[in-house]
mmCIF file of C-alpha atoms in Angstrom:
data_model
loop_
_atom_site.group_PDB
_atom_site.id
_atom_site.type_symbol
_atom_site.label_atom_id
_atom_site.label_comp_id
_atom_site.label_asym_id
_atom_site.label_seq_id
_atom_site.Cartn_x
_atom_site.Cartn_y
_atom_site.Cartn_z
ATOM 1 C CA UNK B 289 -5.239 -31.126 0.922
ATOM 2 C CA UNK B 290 -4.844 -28.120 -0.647
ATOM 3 C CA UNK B 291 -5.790 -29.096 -4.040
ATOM 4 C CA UNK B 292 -9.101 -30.077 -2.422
ATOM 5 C CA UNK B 293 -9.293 -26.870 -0.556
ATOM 6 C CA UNK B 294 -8.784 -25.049 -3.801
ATOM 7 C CA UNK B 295 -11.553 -26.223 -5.821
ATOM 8 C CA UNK B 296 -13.656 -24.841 -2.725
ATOM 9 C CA UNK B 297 -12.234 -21.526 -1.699
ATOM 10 C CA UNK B 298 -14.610 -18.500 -2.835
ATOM 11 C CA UNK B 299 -14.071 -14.641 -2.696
ATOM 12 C CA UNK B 300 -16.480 -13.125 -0.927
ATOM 13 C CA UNK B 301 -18.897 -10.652 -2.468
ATOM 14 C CA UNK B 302 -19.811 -8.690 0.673
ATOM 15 C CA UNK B 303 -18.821 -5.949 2.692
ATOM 16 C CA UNK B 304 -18.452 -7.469 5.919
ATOM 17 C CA UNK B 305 -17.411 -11.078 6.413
ATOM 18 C CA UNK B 306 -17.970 -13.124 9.787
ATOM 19 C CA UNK B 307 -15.990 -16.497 10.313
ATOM 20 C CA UNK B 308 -13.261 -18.272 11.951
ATOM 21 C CA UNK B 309 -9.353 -17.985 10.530
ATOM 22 C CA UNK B 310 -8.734 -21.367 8.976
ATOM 23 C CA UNK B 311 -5.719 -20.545 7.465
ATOM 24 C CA UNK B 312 -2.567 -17.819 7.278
ATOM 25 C CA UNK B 313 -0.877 -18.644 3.959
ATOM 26 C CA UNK B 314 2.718 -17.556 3.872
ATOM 27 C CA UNK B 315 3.111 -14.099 2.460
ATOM 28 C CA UNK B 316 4.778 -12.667 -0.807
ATOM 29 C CA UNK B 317 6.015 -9.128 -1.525
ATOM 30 C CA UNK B 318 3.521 -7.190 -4.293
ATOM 31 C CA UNK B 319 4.874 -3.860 -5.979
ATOM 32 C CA UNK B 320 2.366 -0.371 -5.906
ATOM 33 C CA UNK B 321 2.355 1.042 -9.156
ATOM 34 C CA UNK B 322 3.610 4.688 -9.394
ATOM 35 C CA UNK B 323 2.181 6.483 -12.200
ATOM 36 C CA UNK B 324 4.260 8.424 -14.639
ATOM 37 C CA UNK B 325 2.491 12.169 -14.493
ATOM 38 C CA UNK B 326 2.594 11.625 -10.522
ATOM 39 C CA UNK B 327 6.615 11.088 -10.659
ATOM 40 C CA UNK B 328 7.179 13.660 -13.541
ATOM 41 C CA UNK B 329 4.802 16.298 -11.843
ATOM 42 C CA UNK B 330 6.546 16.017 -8.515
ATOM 43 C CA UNK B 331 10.782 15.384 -9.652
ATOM 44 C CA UNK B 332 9.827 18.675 -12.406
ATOM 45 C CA UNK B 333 8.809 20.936 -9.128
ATOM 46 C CA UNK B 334 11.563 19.502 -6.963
ATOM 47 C CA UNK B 335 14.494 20.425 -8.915
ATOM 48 C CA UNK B 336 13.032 23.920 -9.093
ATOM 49 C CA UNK B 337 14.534 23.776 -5.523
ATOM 50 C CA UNK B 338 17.505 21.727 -6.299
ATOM 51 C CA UNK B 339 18.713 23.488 -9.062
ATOM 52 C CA UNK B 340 18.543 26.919 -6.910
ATOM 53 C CA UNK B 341 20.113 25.352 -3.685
ATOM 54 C CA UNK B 342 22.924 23.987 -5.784
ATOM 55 C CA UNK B 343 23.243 28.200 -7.167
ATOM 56 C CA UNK B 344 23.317 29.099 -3.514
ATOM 57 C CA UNK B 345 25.735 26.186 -3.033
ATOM 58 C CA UNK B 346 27.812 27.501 -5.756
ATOM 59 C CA UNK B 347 27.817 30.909 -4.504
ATOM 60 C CA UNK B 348 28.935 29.993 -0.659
ATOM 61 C CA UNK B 349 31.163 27.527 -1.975
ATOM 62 C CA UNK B 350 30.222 25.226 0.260
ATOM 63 C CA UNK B 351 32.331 22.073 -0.784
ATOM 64 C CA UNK B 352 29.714 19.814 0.922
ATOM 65 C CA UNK B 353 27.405 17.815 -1.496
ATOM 66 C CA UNK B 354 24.019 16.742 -0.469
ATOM 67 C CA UNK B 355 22.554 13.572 0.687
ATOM 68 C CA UNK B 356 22.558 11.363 -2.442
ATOM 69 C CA UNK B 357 19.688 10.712 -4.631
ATOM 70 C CA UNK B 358 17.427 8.080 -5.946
ATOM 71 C CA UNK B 359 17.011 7.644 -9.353
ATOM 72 C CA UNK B 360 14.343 7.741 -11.810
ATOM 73 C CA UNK B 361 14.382 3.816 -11.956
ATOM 74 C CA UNK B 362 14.288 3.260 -8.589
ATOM 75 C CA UNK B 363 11.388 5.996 -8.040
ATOM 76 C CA UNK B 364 9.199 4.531 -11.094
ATOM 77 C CA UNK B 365 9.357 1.033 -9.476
ATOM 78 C CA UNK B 366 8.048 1.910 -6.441
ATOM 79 C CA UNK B 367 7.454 0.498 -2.601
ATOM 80 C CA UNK B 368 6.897 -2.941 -2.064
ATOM 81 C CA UNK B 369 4.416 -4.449 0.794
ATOM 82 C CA UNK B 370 3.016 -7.856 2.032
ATOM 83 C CA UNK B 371 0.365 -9.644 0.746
ATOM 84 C CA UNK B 372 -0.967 -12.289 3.164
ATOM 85 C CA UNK B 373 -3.624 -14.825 1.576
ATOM 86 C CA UNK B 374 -6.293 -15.603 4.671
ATOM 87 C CA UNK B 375 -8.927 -18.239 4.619
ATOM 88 C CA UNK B 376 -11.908 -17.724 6.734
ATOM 89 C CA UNK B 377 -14.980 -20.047 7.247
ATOM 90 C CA UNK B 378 -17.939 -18.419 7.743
ATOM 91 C CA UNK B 379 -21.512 -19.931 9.588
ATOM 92 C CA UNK B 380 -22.463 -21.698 6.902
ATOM 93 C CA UNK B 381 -19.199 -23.448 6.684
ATOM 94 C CA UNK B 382 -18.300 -22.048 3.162
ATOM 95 C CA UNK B 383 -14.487 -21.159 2.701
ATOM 96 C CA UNK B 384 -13.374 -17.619 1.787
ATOM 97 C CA UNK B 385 -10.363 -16.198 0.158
ATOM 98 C CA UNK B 386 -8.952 -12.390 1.195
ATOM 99 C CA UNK B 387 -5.838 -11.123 0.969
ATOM 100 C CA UNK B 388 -4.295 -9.124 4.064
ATOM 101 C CA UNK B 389 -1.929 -6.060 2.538
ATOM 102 C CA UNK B 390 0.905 -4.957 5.298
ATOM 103 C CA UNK B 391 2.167 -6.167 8.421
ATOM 104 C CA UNK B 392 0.278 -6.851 11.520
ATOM 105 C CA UNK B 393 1.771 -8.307 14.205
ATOM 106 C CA UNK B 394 2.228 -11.743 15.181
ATOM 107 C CA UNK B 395 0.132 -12.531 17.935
ATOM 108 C CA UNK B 396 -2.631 -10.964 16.042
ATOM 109 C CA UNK B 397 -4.301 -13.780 14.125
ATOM 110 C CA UNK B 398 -4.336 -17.184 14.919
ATOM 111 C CA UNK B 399 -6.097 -20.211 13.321
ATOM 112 C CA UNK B 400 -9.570 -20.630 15.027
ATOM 113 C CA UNK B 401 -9.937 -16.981 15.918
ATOM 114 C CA UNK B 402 -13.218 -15.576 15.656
ATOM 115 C CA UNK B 403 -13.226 -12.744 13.368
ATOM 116 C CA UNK B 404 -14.782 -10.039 11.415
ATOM 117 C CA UNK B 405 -13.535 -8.501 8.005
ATOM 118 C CA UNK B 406 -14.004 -5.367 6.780
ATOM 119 C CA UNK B 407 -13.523 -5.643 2.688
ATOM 120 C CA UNK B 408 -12.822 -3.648 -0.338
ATOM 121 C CA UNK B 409 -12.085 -5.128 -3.290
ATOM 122 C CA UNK B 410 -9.320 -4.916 -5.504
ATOM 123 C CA UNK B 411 -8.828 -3.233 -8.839
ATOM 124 C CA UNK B 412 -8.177 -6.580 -10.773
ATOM 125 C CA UNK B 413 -11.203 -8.577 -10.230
ATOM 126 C CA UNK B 414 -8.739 -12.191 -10.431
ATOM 127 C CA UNK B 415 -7.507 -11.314 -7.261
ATOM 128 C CA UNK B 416 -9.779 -11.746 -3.949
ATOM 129 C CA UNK B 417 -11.021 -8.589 -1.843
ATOM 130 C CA UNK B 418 -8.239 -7.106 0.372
ATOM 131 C CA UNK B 419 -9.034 -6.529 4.370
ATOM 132 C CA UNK B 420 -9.067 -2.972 5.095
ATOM 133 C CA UNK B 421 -10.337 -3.529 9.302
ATOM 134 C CA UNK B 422 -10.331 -6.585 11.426
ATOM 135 C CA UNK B 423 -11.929 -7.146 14.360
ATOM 136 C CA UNK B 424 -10.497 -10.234 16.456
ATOM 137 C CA UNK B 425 -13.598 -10.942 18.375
ATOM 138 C CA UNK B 426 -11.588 -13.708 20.470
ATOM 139 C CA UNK B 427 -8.871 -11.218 21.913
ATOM 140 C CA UNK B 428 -11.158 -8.101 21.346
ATOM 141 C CA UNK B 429 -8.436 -6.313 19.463
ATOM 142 C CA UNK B 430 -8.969 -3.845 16.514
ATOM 143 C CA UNK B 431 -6.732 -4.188 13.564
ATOM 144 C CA UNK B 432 -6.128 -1.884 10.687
ATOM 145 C CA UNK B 433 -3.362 -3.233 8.411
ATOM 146 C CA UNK B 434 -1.061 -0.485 7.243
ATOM 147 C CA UNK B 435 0.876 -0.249 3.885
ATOM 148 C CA UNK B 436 3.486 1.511 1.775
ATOM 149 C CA UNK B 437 1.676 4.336 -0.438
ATOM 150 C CA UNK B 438 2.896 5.998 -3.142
ATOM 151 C CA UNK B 439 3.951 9.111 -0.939
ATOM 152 C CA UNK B 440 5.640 7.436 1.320
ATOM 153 C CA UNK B 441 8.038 5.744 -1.412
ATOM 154 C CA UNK B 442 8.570 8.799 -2.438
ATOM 155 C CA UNK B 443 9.369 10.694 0.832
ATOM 156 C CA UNK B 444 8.627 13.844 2.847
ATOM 157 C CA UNK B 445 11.952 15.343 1.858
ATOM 158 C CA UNK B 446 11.551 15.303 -1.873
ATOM 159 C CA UNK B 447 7.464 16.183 -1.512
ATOM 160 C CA UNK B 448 8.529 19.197 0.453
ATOM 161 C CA UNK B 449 10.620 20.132 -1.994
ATOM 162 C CA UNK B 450 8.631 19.404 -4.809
ATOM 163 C CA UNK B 451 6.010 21.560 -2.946
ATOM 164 C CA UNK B 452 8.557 24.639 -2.245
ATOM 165 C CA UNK B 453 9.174 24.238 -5.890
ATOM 166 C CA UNK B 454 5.507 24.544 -7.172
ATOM 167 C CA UNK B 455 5.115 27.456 -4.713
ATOM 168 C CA UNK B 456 7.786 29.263 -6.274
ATOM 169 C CA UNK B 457 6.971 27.950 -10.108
ATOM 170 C CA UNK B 458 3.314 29.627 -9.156
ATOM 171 C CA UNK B 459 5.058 32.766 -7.502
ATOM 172 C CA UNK B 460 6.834 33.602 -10.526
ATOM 173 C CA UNK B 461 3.839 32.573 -12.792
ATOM 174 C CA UNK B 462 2.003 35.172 -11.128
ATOM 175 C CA UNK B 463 4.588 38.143 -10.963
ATOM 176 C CA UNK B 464 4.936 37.514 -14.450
ATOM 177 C CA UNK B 465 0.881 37.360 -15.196
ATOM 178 C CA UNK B 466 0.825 40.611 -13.083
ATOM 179 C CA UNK B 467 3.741 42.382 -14.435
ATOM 180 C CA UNK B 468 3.689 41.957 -17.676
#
């Protein structure tokens, strides 16, 4: 059956897609790519700060250490999230392909519920469009799908710090501009 479905499943071309759930394939984990500058940019302005918290360590002689740190390996590969294949059947009884990114939860989507899709498609034009909105018109919910970013992966702790550090890399860039 699903060799037959196969050699009938489209991706849609429009925005907005109106049809029934056919199908919730089982999900697989996909990677988000975090650019090189990004991570070099923000680890170079963070350990501005770390390298003057460990001088004021080193000064109070604090023996505590901190919290212990990811490495560049496991910052480069970056957050993983769900990818959810969905067929829909729209009006005209033609079968779509879209991919749902994130978690929703369970009692969501069901086969035979009457939905609405909003779509955006994805860089690699292989893979179908992702949903970015659903509308379940059978249980009247509103759905937005929510997944890992890059900033997330890398974490409000080491983006404040990375921003305390750019502060102070522009602070001294400008006493320096103004002094000298």
């Amino acid at each position: 059956m699903d060799s037959d479905l196969r050699l009938r499943v489209v991706h849609p071309t429009q925005r907005i897609l109106t049809g029934r759930v056919v199908r919730l394939l089982e999900g697989y984990p996909r990677e988000v790519r975090v650019g090189q500058p990004v991570l070099v940019a923000v680890l170079t302005a963070a350990s501005v700060v770390g390298l003057l918290m460990l001088l004021v360590r080193s000064l109070l002689s604090t023996g505590g250490g901190g919290g212990a740190r990811r490495g560049w390996k496991d910052l480069k590969k970056g957050p993983e999230f769900l990818v959810t294949p969905l067929r829909v059947r729209d009006a005209a009884g033609l079968l779509y392909e879209v991919e749902l990114h994130g978690h929703l939860p369970q009692s969501a989507l069901h086969p035979a519920d009457h939905v609405q899709l909003t779509l955006r498609r994805q860089p690699d034009p292989d893979l179908p469009p992702r949903v970015e909105r659903i509308v379940n018109v059978t249980t009247g919910q509103l759905l937005t799908p929510r997944t890992a970013t890059v900033w997330s992966h890398l974490g409000p702790p080491l983006l404040l710090q990375a921003l305390l550090g750019a502060l102070l890399l522009a602070g001294v860039a400008a006493c320096s501009v103004v002094t000298g």
